[in-house]
Short mmCIF file of C-alpha atoms in Angstrom, two decimals:
data_model
loop_
_atom_site.label_atom_id
_atom_site.label_comp_id
_atom_site.label_asym_id
_atom_site.label_seq_id
_atom_site.Cartn_x
_atom_site.Cartn_y
_atom_site.Cartn_z
CA MET A 1 -64.90 -44.75 -1.32
CA GLU A 2 -63.30 -48.17 -0.67
CA THR A 3 -66.68 -49.30 0.99
CA SER A 4 -67.43 -52.98 0.34
CA LEU A 5 -70.42 -53.35 -1.76
CA ASN A 6 -71.95 -56.27 0.06
CA SER A 7 -71.27 -58.50 -3.09
CA SER A 8 -68.28 -59.73 -4.50
CA LEU A 9 -69.93 -59.70 -8.03
CA LEU A 10 -70.68 -56.21 -7.80
CA ASP A 11 -67.24 -55.27 -6.00
CA ALA A 12 -65.57 -57.15 -9.11
CA ALA A 13 -67.53 -55.35 -11.72
CA VAL A 14 -67.02 -51.89 -10.18
CA ALA A 15 -63.26 -52.51 -9.73
CA GLU A 16 -63.21 -53.44 -13.43
CA LEU A 17 -65.16 -50.55 -14.76
CA ALA A 18 -63.08 -48.26 -12.69
CA LYS A 19 -60.30 -49.15 -14.79
CA LEU A 20 -61.52 -47.63 -17.97
CA PRO A 21 -59.89 -44.06 -18.67
CA GLY A 22 -62.26 -41.29 -17.18
CA ILE A 23 -64.43 -43.60 -15.08
CA GLY A 24 -64.02 -43.38 -11.49
CA ARG A 25 -65.45 -45.44 -8.77
CA LYS A 26 -68.65 -43.46 -8.27
CA THR A 27 -69.42 -43.68 -12.16
CA ALA A 28 -68.52 -47.22 -12.17
CA LEU A 29 -71.09 -48.10 -9.61
CA ARG A 30 -73.49 -46.02 -11.50
CA LEU A 31 -72.85 -47.78 -14.59
CA ALA A 32 -73.04 -51.30 -12.81
CA LEU A 33 -76.39 -50.58 -11.03
CA HIS A 34 -77.55 -49.23 -14.43
CA LEU A 35 -76.71 -52.73 -15.90
CA LEU A 36 -78.45 -54.51 -13.10
CA ARG A 37 -81.70 -52.51 -13.45
CA LYS A 38 -81.68 -53.41 -17.21
CA GLU A 39 -82.89 -56.71 -18.70
CA PRO A 40 -80.02 -59.37 -18.52
CA GLU A 41 -79.46 -59.34 -22.28
CA THR A 42 -78.10 -55.77 -22.10
CA ALA A 43 -75.38 -56.86 -19.73
CA ILE A 44 -74.45 -59.83 -21.25
CA ALA A 45 -74.43 -58.23 -24.69
CA LEU A 46 -72.22 -55.64 -23.42
CA GLY A 47 -69.72 -58.09 -21.99
CA THR A 48 -69.58 -60.39 -24.84
CA SER A 49 -68.89 -57.66 -27.13
CA ILE A 50 -66.05 -56.73 -25.15
CA ILE A 51 -64.56 -60.25 -24.71
CA ASP A 52 -65.28 -61.06 -28.69
CA LEU A 53 -63.47 -57.40 -29.40
CA ARG A 54 -60.37 -58.21 -27.64
CA ASN A 55 -60.30 -61.82 -28.65
CA GLY A 56 -61.18 -61.29 -32.29
CA ILE A 57 -59.35 -58.39 -33.36
CA SER A 58 -55.26 -58.03 -34.06
CA TYR A 59 -53.49 -55.69 -36.19
CA CYS A 60 -52.69 -55.71 -40.15
CA ARG A 61 -49.51 -57.31 -41.22
CA ILE A 62 -49.09 -54.26 -43.83
CA CYS A 63 -50.42 -51.25 -42.32
CA HIS A 64 -50.93 -51.96 -38.58
CA ASN A 65 -54.61 -50.94 -38.71
CA ILE A 66 -56.81 -53.03 -36.53
CA SER A 67 -58.07 -56.13 -38.49
CA GLU A 68 -60.26 -59.30 -37.82
CA SER A 69 -57.66 -60.96 -40.34
CA ASP A 70 -54.09 -60.84 -41.24
CA ILE A 71 -54.55 -58.26 -43.82
CA CYS A 72 -57.01 -55.24 -42.99
CA PRO A 73 -60.00 -54.50 -45.27
CA ILE A 74 -58.49 -51.45 -46.48
CA CYS A 75 -55.37 -53.08 -47.38
CA ALA A 76 -56.87 -56.00 -49.22
CA ASP A 77 -59.57 -53.83 -51.16
CA SER A 78 -58.13 -53.96 -54.83
CA ARG A 79 -59.94 -50.46 -55.59
CA ARG A 80 -57.86 -48.59 -53.11
CA ASP A 81 -54.51 -46.94 -54.40
CA ARG A 82 -51.71 -48.83 -53.10
CA GLN A 83 -49.33 -46.22 -54.33
CA THR A 84 -50.47 -43.44 -51.89
CA VAL A 85 -50.00 -44.44 -48.50
CA CYS A 86 -51.60 -42.13 -45.58
CA VAL A 87 -49.37 -42.16 -42.34
CA VAL A 88 -51.56 -41.71 -39.32
CA GLU A 89 -50.92 -41.80 -35.65
CA ASN A 90 -53.68 -44.43 -34.34
CA VAL A 91 -56.61 -46.41 -35.33
CA LYS A 92 -58.69 -43.84 -34.52
CA ASP A 93 -57.32 -41.35 -36.96
CA VAL A 94 -57.97 -44.10 -39.70
CA ILE A 95 -61.45 -44.08 -38.87
CA THR A 96 -61.60 -40.31 -38.83
CA ILE A 97 -60.16 -39.70 -42.09
CA GLU A 98 -62.33 -42.83 -43.59
CA GLY A 99 -65.20 -40.64 -42.53
CA THR A 100 -64.11 -37.88 -44.87
CA HIS A 101 -64.02 -40.24 -48.01
CA GLU A 102 -61.20 -37.97 -49.61
CA HIS A 103 -58.72 -40.67 -49.31
CA ARG A 104 -58.85 -43.61 -51.87
CA GLY A 105 -55.25 -44.84 -51.01
CA VAL A 106 -54.17 -46.98 -48.22
CA TYR A 107 -52.84 -46.43 -44.63
CA HIS A 108 -49.74 -46.90 -42.36
CA VAL A 109 -50.57 -46.60 -38.43
CA LEU A 110 -47.36 -45.29 -36.82
CA GLY A 111 -48.96 -46.37 -33.08
CA GLY A 112 -47.98 -43.12 -31.58
CA LEU A 113 -45.76 -40.08 -32.05
CA ILE A 114 -42.37 -39.43 -31.26
CA SER A 115 -42.29 -37.93 -27.79
CA PRO A 116 -38.93 -37.57 -25.62
CA LEU A 117 -41.16 -36.27 -22.73
CA ASP A 118 -43.05 -39.48 -22.63
CA GLY A 119 -40.23 -41.73 -23.58
CA ILE A 120 -41.61 -42.49 -26.99
CA SER A 121 -38.59 -42.85 -29.72
CA PRO A 122 -38.87 -43.39 -33.25
CA SER A 123 -37.75 -47.19 -32.50
CA ASP A 124 -41.41 -47.43 -30.71
CA LEU A 125 -43.11 -46.38 -33.73
CA GLU A 126 -43.87 -48.32 -36.93
CA ILE A 127 -41.54 -45.93 -38.87
CA ASP A 128 -38.93 -48.69 -39.99
CA SER A 129 -41.93 -50.71 -41.31
CA LEU A 130 -42.71 -47.93 -43.34
CA VAL A 131 -39.47 -46.95 -44.84
CA ARG A 132 -39.15 -50.51 -45.78
CA ARG A 133 -42.78 -50.34 -47.14
CA VAL A 134 -41.87 -47.19 -49.52
CA ARG A 135 -38.50 -49.01 -50.43
CA GLU A 136 -39.92 -52.54 -51.26
CA GLU A 137 -43.32 -51.64 -52.64
CA ASP A 138 -44.35 -49.33 -55.49
CA VAL A 139 -45.22 -46.11 -53.35
CA LYS A 140 -45.43 -42.97 -55.21
CA GLU A 141 -46.74 -40.59 -52.53
CA VAL A 142 -46.49 -40.55 -48.51
CA ILE A 143 -49.14 -38.39 -47.14
CA LEU A 144 -48.16 -37.20 -43.46
CA ALA A 145 -51.28 -37.05 -41.74
CA LEU A 146 -50.05 -36.36 -38.18
CA SER A 147 -51.57 -33.79 -35.55
CA PRO A 148 -50.46 -30.29 -36.13
CA THR A 149 -48.57 -30.45 -32.55
CA MET A 150 -45.00 -30.37 -31.59
CA GLU A 151 -45.00 -34.23 -31.51
CA GLY A 152 -46.77 -34.25 -34.84
CA ASP A 153 -44.29 -32.10 -36.43
CA THR A 154 -41.38 -33.87 -34.82
CA THR A 155 -42.54 -37.04 -36.10
CA SER A 156 -43.35 -35.94 -39.72
CA PHE A 157 -39.90 -34.23 -39.98
CA TYR A 158 -38.27 -37.41 -38.87
CA ILE A 159 -40.22 -39.40 -41.35
CA TYR A 160 -39.30 -37.00 -44.42
CA ARG A 161 -35.66 -37.18 -43.33
CA LYS A 162 -35.73 -40.95 -43.33
CA LEU A 163 -37.57 -40.91 -46.79
CA SER A 164 -35.22 -38.33 -48.39
CA GLY A 165 -33.54 -39.65 -51.56
CA MET A 166 -36.32 -42.23 -52.01
CA PRO A 167 -38.15 -41.82 -55.28
CA VAL A 168 -41.34 -40.66 -53.49
CA SER A 169 -43.16 -37.51 -52.87
CA VAL A 170 -43.71 -36.75 -49.27
CA THR A 171 -46.88 -34.54 -48.79
CA VAL A 172 -48.58 -33.21 -45.54
CA LEU A 173 -52.00 -32.11 -44.89
CA ALA A 174 -52.90 -28.48 -45.77
CA ARG A 175 -52.42 -26.48 -42.57
CA GLY A 176 -56.32 -25.49 -42.47
CA LEU A 177 -56.30 -27.38 -39.11
CA SER A 178 -56.05 -25.22 -36.22
CA ILE A 179 -52.39 -25.46 -34.70
CA GLY A 180 -52.38 -27.22 -31.54
CA ASN A 181 -55.41 -29.13 -31.56
CA GLU A 182 -55.65 -33.00 -31.64
CA LEU A 183 -56.57 -34.35 -35.19
CA GLU A 184 -59.44 -36.32 -34.12
CA TYR A 185 -61.58 -33.21 -33.06
CA THR A 186 -61.30 -31.55 -36.32
CA ASP A 187 -64.60 -31.55 -38.26
CA GLU A 188 -64.73 -33.73 -41.10
CA LEU A 189 -65.18 -30.60 -43.84
CA THR A 190 -62.02 -29.00 -42.64
CA LEU A 191 -60.09 -32.68 -42.42
CA GLY A 192 -61.41 -33.50 -46.18
CA ARG A 193 -60.40 -30.16 -47.53
CA SER A 194 -56.85 -30.23 -46.02
CA ILE A 195 -56.62 -33.78 -47.58
CA LEU A 196 -57.23 -32.46 -50.81
CA ASN A 197 -55.11 -29.26 -50.30
CA ARG A 198 -51.98 -31.34 -49.01
CA THR A 199 -48.75 -29.87 -49.87
CA PRO A 200 -45.17 -30.75 -50.62
CA PHE A 201 -43.46 -31.50 -46.95
CA ASN A 202 -40.46 -29.03 -47.64
CA SER A 203 -42.86 -25.94 -48.31
CA ASN A 204 -43.46 -25.73 -44.72
CA GLU A 205 -39.67 -24.90 -44.03
CA ASP A 206 -39.98 -21.19 -45.33
CA MET B 1 -70.77 -40.09 -36.50
CA GLU B 2 -72.36 -43.53 -37.98
CA THR B 3 -69.17 -44.16 -39.75
CA SER B 4 -68.33 -48.05 -39.98
CA LEU B 5 -65.45 -48.84 -38.07
CA ASN B 6 -64.20 -51.24 -40.54
CA SER B 7 -64.41 -54.04 -38.29
CA SER B 8 -67.94 -55.57 -37.07
CA LEU B 9 -66.51 -56.50 -33.69
CA LEU B 10 -65.32 -52.90 -32.91
CA ASP B 11 -68.89 -51.76 -34.43
CA ALA B 12 -70.39 -54.02 -32.08
CA ALA B 13 -68.45 -53.08 -28.79
CA VAL B 14 -68.86 -49.37 -29.61
CA ALA B 15 -72.64 -49.60 -30.13
CA GLU B 16 -72.81 -51.72 -26.89
CA LEU B 17 -70.82 -49.26 -24.96
CA ALA B 18 -72.59 -46.34 -26.18
CA LYS B 19 -75.91 -47.86 -24.55
CA LEU B 20 -74.57 -46.96 -21.22
CA PRO B 21 -75.66 -43.67 -19.43
CA GLY B 22 -73.53 -40.80 -19.87
CA ILE B 23 -71.42 -42.54 -22.63
CA GLY B 24 -71.68 -41.37 -26.19
CA ARG B 25 -70.36 -42.69 -29.29
CA LYS B 26 -67.12 -40.79 -29.29
CA THR B 27 -66.45 -42.01 -25.78
CA ALA B 28 -67.52 -45.58 -26.37
CA LEU B 29 -65.08 -45.83 -29.35
CA ARG B 30 -62.39 -44.24 -27.23
CA LEU B 31 -62.95 -47.12 -24.23
CA ALA B 32 -63.00 -49.77 -27.03
CA LEU B 33 -59.65 -48.65 -28.57
CA HIS B 34 -58.41 -48.26 -24.83
CA LEU B 35 -59.27 -51.79 -24.28
CA LEU B 36 -57.48 -52.93 -27.52
CA ARG B 37 -54.32 -51.40 -26.53
CA LYS B 38 -54.29 -52.97 -23.05
CA GLU B 39 -53.29 -56.65 -22.65
CA PRO B 40 -56.19 -59.08 -23.49
CA GLU B 41 -56.75 -59.97 -19.86
CA THR B 42 -57.93 -56.28 -19.16
CA ALA B 43 -60.82 -56.71 -21.55
CA ILE B 44 -61.60 -60.17 -20.71
CA ALA B 45 -61.79 -59.26 -16.89
CA LEU B 46 -64.16 -56.59 -17.78
CA GLY B 47 -66.33 -58.48 -20.09
CA THR B 48 -66.54 -61.53 -17.71
CA SER B 49 -67.26 -59.26 -14.50
CA ILE B 50 -70.26 -57.77 -16.33
CA ILE B 51 -71.55 -60.96 -17.33
CA ASP B 52 -71.00 -62.39 -13.99
CA LEU B 53 -72.65 -59.75 -12.39
CA ARG B 54 -75.97 -59.88 -14.12
CA ASN B 55 -76.01 -63.60 -13.99
CA GLY B 56 -75.09 -63.94 -10.42
CA ILE B 57 -76.96 -61.02 -8.65
CA SER B 58 -80.73 -60.95 -7.95
CA TYR B 59 -82.83 -59.14 -5.22
CA CYS B 60 -83.18 -60.15 -1.57
CA ARG B 61 -86.42 -61.58 -0.75
CA ILE B 62 -86.89 -59.57 2.34
CA CYS B 63 -85.39 -56.16 1.67
CA HIS B 64 -85.07 -56.03 -2.11
CA ASN B 65 -81.36 -55.01 -1.83
CA ILE B 66 -79.41 -56.69 -4.45
CA SER B 67 -77.85 -60.13 -3.19
CA GLU B 68 -76.04 -63.04 -4.63
CA SER B 69 -78.62 -65.70 -2.75
CA ASP B 70 -82.17 -65.47 -1.91
CA ILE B 71 -81.37 -63.56 1.25
CA CYS B 72 -78.72 -60.74 1.24
CA PRO B 73 -75.97 -60.66 3.69
CA ILE B 74 -77.59 -57.87 5.70
CA CYS B 75 -80.86 -59.56 6.43
CA ALA B 76 -79.15 -62.86 7.09
CA ASP B 77 -76.49 -61.07 9.47
CA SER B 78 -77.59 -62.28 13.20
CA ARG B 79 -75.80 -59.36 14.63
CA ARG B 80 -78.24 -56.81 12.97
CA ASP B 81 -80.90 -55.43 14.73
CA ARG B 82 -83.90 -56.65 12.64
CA GLN B 83 -86.40 -54.49 14.84
CA THR B 84 -85.13 -51.30 13.23
CA VAL B 85 -85.72 -50.87 9.25
CA CYS B 86 -84.28 -48.16 7.38
CA VAL B 87 -86.39 -47.44 4.18
CA VAL B 88 -84.32 -46.35 1.27
CA GLU B 89 -84.96 -45.42 -2.38
CA ASN B 90 -82.56 -47.70 -4.25
CA VAL B 91 -79.42 -50.09 -3.77
CA LYS B 92 -76.97 -47.21 -3.90
CA ASP B 93 -78.27 -45.46 -0.74
CA VAL B 94 -77.86 -48.95 0.93
CA ILE B 95 -74.18 -48.71 0.10
CA THR B 96 -74.10 -45.09 1.06
CA ILE B 97 -75.63 -45.62 4.37
CA GLU B 98 -73.73 -48.71 5.15
CA GLY B 99 -70.52 -46.39 4.55
CA THR B 100 -71.16 -44.20 7.72
CA HIS B 101 -71.40 -47.40 9.80
CA GLU B 102 -74.20 -45.47 12.07
CA HIS B 103 -76.88 -47.85 11.09
CA ARG B 104 -77.05 -51.45 12.83
CA GLY B 105 -80.49 -52.40 11.69
CA VAL B 106 -81.82 -53.84 8.69
CA TYR B 107 -83.15 -52.13 5.28
CA HIS B 108 -86.02 -52.06 2.95
CA VAL B 109 -85.35 -50.98 -0.75
CA LEU B 110 -88.28 -49.07 -2.48
CA GLY B 111 -86.94 -49.49 -5.90
CA GLY B 112 -87.84 -45.62 -6.51
CA LEU B 113 -89.97 -42.50 -5.05
CA ILE B 114 -93.44 -41.65 -5.60
CA SER B 115 -93.25 -39.31 -8.81
CA PRO B 116 -96.65 -38.64 -10.51
CA LEU B 117 -94.64 -36.63 -13.22
CA ASP B 118 -92.51 -39.64 -14.03
CA GLY B 119 -95.60 -41.90 -13.75
CA ILE B 120 -94.21 -43.74 -10.60
CA SER B 121 -97.04 -44.63 -8.38
CA PRO B 122 -97.03 -46.41 -4.81
CA SER B 123 -97.96 -49.37 -6.30
CA ASP B 124 -94.87 -49.56 -8.51
CA LEU B 125 -92.66 -49.54 -5.28
CA GLU B 126 -92.11 -52.06 -2.29
CA ILE B 127 -94.46 -50.03 0.05
CA ASP B 128 -97.07 -52.73 0.43
CA SER B 129 -94.38 -55.24 1.32
CA LEU B 130 -92.89 -52.68 3.91
CA VAL B 131 -96.32 -52.58 5.20
CA ARG B 132 -96.61 -56.30 5.46
CA ARG B 133 -93.05 -56.70 7.05
CA VAL B 134 -94.01 -54.18 9.93
CA ARG B 135 -97.41 -55.91 10.36
CA GLU B 136 -96.08 -59.52 10.50
CA GLU B 137 -92.67 -58.74 12.03
CA ASP B 138 -91.59 -57.52 15.13
CA VAL B 139 -90.53 -54.05 13.70
CA LYS B 140 -90.04 -51.58 16.43
CA GLU B 141 -88.89 -48.66 14.37
CA VAL B 142 -89.22 -47.43 10.96
CA ILE B 143 -86.41 -44.96 9.72
CA LEU B 144 -87.30 -43.19 6.59
CA ALA B 145 -84.02 -42.41 4.72
CA LEU B 146 -85.38 -40.74 1.61
CA SER B 147 -83.79 -37.91 -0.14
CA PRO B 148 -85.35 -34.62 1.22
CA THR B 149 -86.94 -33.60 -2.16
CA MET B 150 -90.44 -33.37 -3.24
CA GLU B 151 -90.61 -36.87 -4.23
CA GLY B 152 -88.85 -38.09 -1.27
CA ASP B 153 -91.13 -36.21 1.19
CA THR B 154 -94.15 -37.22 -0.55
CA THR B 155 -93.01 -40.80 -0.35
CA SER B 156 -92.17 -40.42 3.44
CA PHE B 157 -95.47 -38.99 4.15
CA TYR B 158 -97.46 -41.64 1.89
CA ILE B 159 -95.52 -44.35 3.94
CA TYR B 160 -95.88 -42.71 7.31
CA ARG B 161 -99.85 -42.59 6.77
CA LYS B 162 -99.87 -46.14 5.68
CA LEU B 163 -97.99 -46.94 9.00
CA SER B 164 -100.30 -44.87 11.34
CA GLY B 165 -102.14 -46.82 13.94
CA MET B 166 -99.45 -49.69 13.82
CA PRO B 167 -97.46 -50.24 16.94
CA VAL B 168 -94.08 -48.88 15.12
CA SER B 169 -92.07 -45.63 15.69
CA VAL B 170 -91.73 -44.11 12.39
CA THR B 171 -88.43 -41.61 12.20
CA VAL B 172 -87.02 -39.57 9.75
CA LEU B 173 -83.50 -38.66 9.01
CA ALA B 174 -82.31 -35.40 10.57
CA ARG B 175 -82.56 -32.36 8.30
CA GLY B 176 -78.91 -31.51 8.50
CA LEU B 177 -78.87 -32.53 4.89
CA SER B 178 -79.27 -29.60 2.60
CA ILE B 179 -82.76 -29.39 1.11
CA GLY B 180 -82.97 -30.13 -2.59
CA ASN B 181 -80.06 -32.26 -3.04
CA GLU B 182 -79.85 -36.03 -3.83
CA LEU B 183 -78.86 -38.13 -0.64
CA GLU B 184 -76.07 -40.11 -2.59
CA TYR B 185 -74.05 -36.84 -2.66
CA THR B 186 -74.13 -36.16 0.99
CA ASP B 187 -70.93 -36.65 2.83
CA GLU B 188 -70.88 -39.51 5.34
CA LEU B 189 -70.26 -37.35 8.39
CA THR B 190 -73.28 -35.08 7.69
CA LEU B 191 -75.21 -38.37 7.00
CA GLY B 192 -73.85 -40.36 9.83
CA ARG B 193 -74.90 -37.55 12.03
CA SER B 194 -78.37 -37.37 10.43
CA ILE B 195 -78.98 -41.02 11.08
CA LEU B 196 -78.07 -40.48 14.72
CA ASN B 197 -80.20 -37.30 15.10
CA ARG B 198 -83.20 -38.91 13.37
CA THR B 199 -86.60 -37.47 14.83
CA PRO B 200 -90.38 -38.36 14.90
CA PHE B 201 -91.88 -38.12 11.64
CA ASN B 202 -94.75 -35.91 12.66
CA SER B 203 -92.50 -33.16 14.15
CA ASN B 204 -91.68 -32.24 10.88
CA GLU B 205 -95.21 -31.11 10.32
CA ASP B 206 -95.39 -28.17 12.70
#
């Protein structure tokens, strides 16, 4: 498989493409040859968009969503309800929830879930900044919109405990979601309904 | 699915990635977010390698293989046997056959196979340039190394007819290959053996 491709440029492109998740050397070679067959603009637009993406995007100072400026468009939007903060695992979940058009508040992106097996502890996540945000700003409700998995439930419970005693209601997405599935694969109708039917966090303890 | 991603840079990168074969919008988004999570060098190396690939690679004037110069490294290599020309469908087949280390001659890349259903006729392929090469250069043997499919066999037979009467022996890869499969999926041992056991083309007509 490590045959040289008779061109250092092709070698380099295949090696870089094969670093992407789910793309092996054979697929990488197929993609590179596809780009060579197409008109030059296709490859140049792809390459440029990837470089621009990485150079132009950073993270929102408030919610840690990706953003092209210091504060993301959602946090900067005065029509959004800043008293309702939806806590999500990652940037993709923001996109998924925005797709339902059911959440008019703002977000807080944790950057992962607590997972001792993967060595991810609360201090690796944006949990302290969430607690600070609740303490210092006028937050009335924290919606825990994490995947209904072991890691998601652990993280939800950890945050619930951290926020207990503060004048904020902590809710969790209605368990219309299928237990054990990742949030991002849930269809938008189900996900939208579970945002509307969110329940107080401690009602799950019965 | 066409939800805006709250960032024109992310939108652009996802749109470009989703143009690649076998990559849909969901996978494209996953790849883009992966690149955002990694250190900047990863994305910049990928983008640059794609642009360099497309800008730096053209096609060999003699054999139509990809090349960074006017003549590809194989055609330019004086140790290769220029009297033996291996005819292949595409660039990937050159790489596959080079991987067997059984072919010491040169190549001729057709750029496809004759396929009336797909509207590909002999004039769309580098067949005339092959005939010219055989007529004008000292070619002793043409090895037809095309996939053992309907299109491959049609193309082989067309080339065989075009070369008949010329002082060149036309051979075909030994049919150790499984009929109906694509050449690129054959293991290197089988493929190497079928290069060694190549037979005169007209023995297939019995």
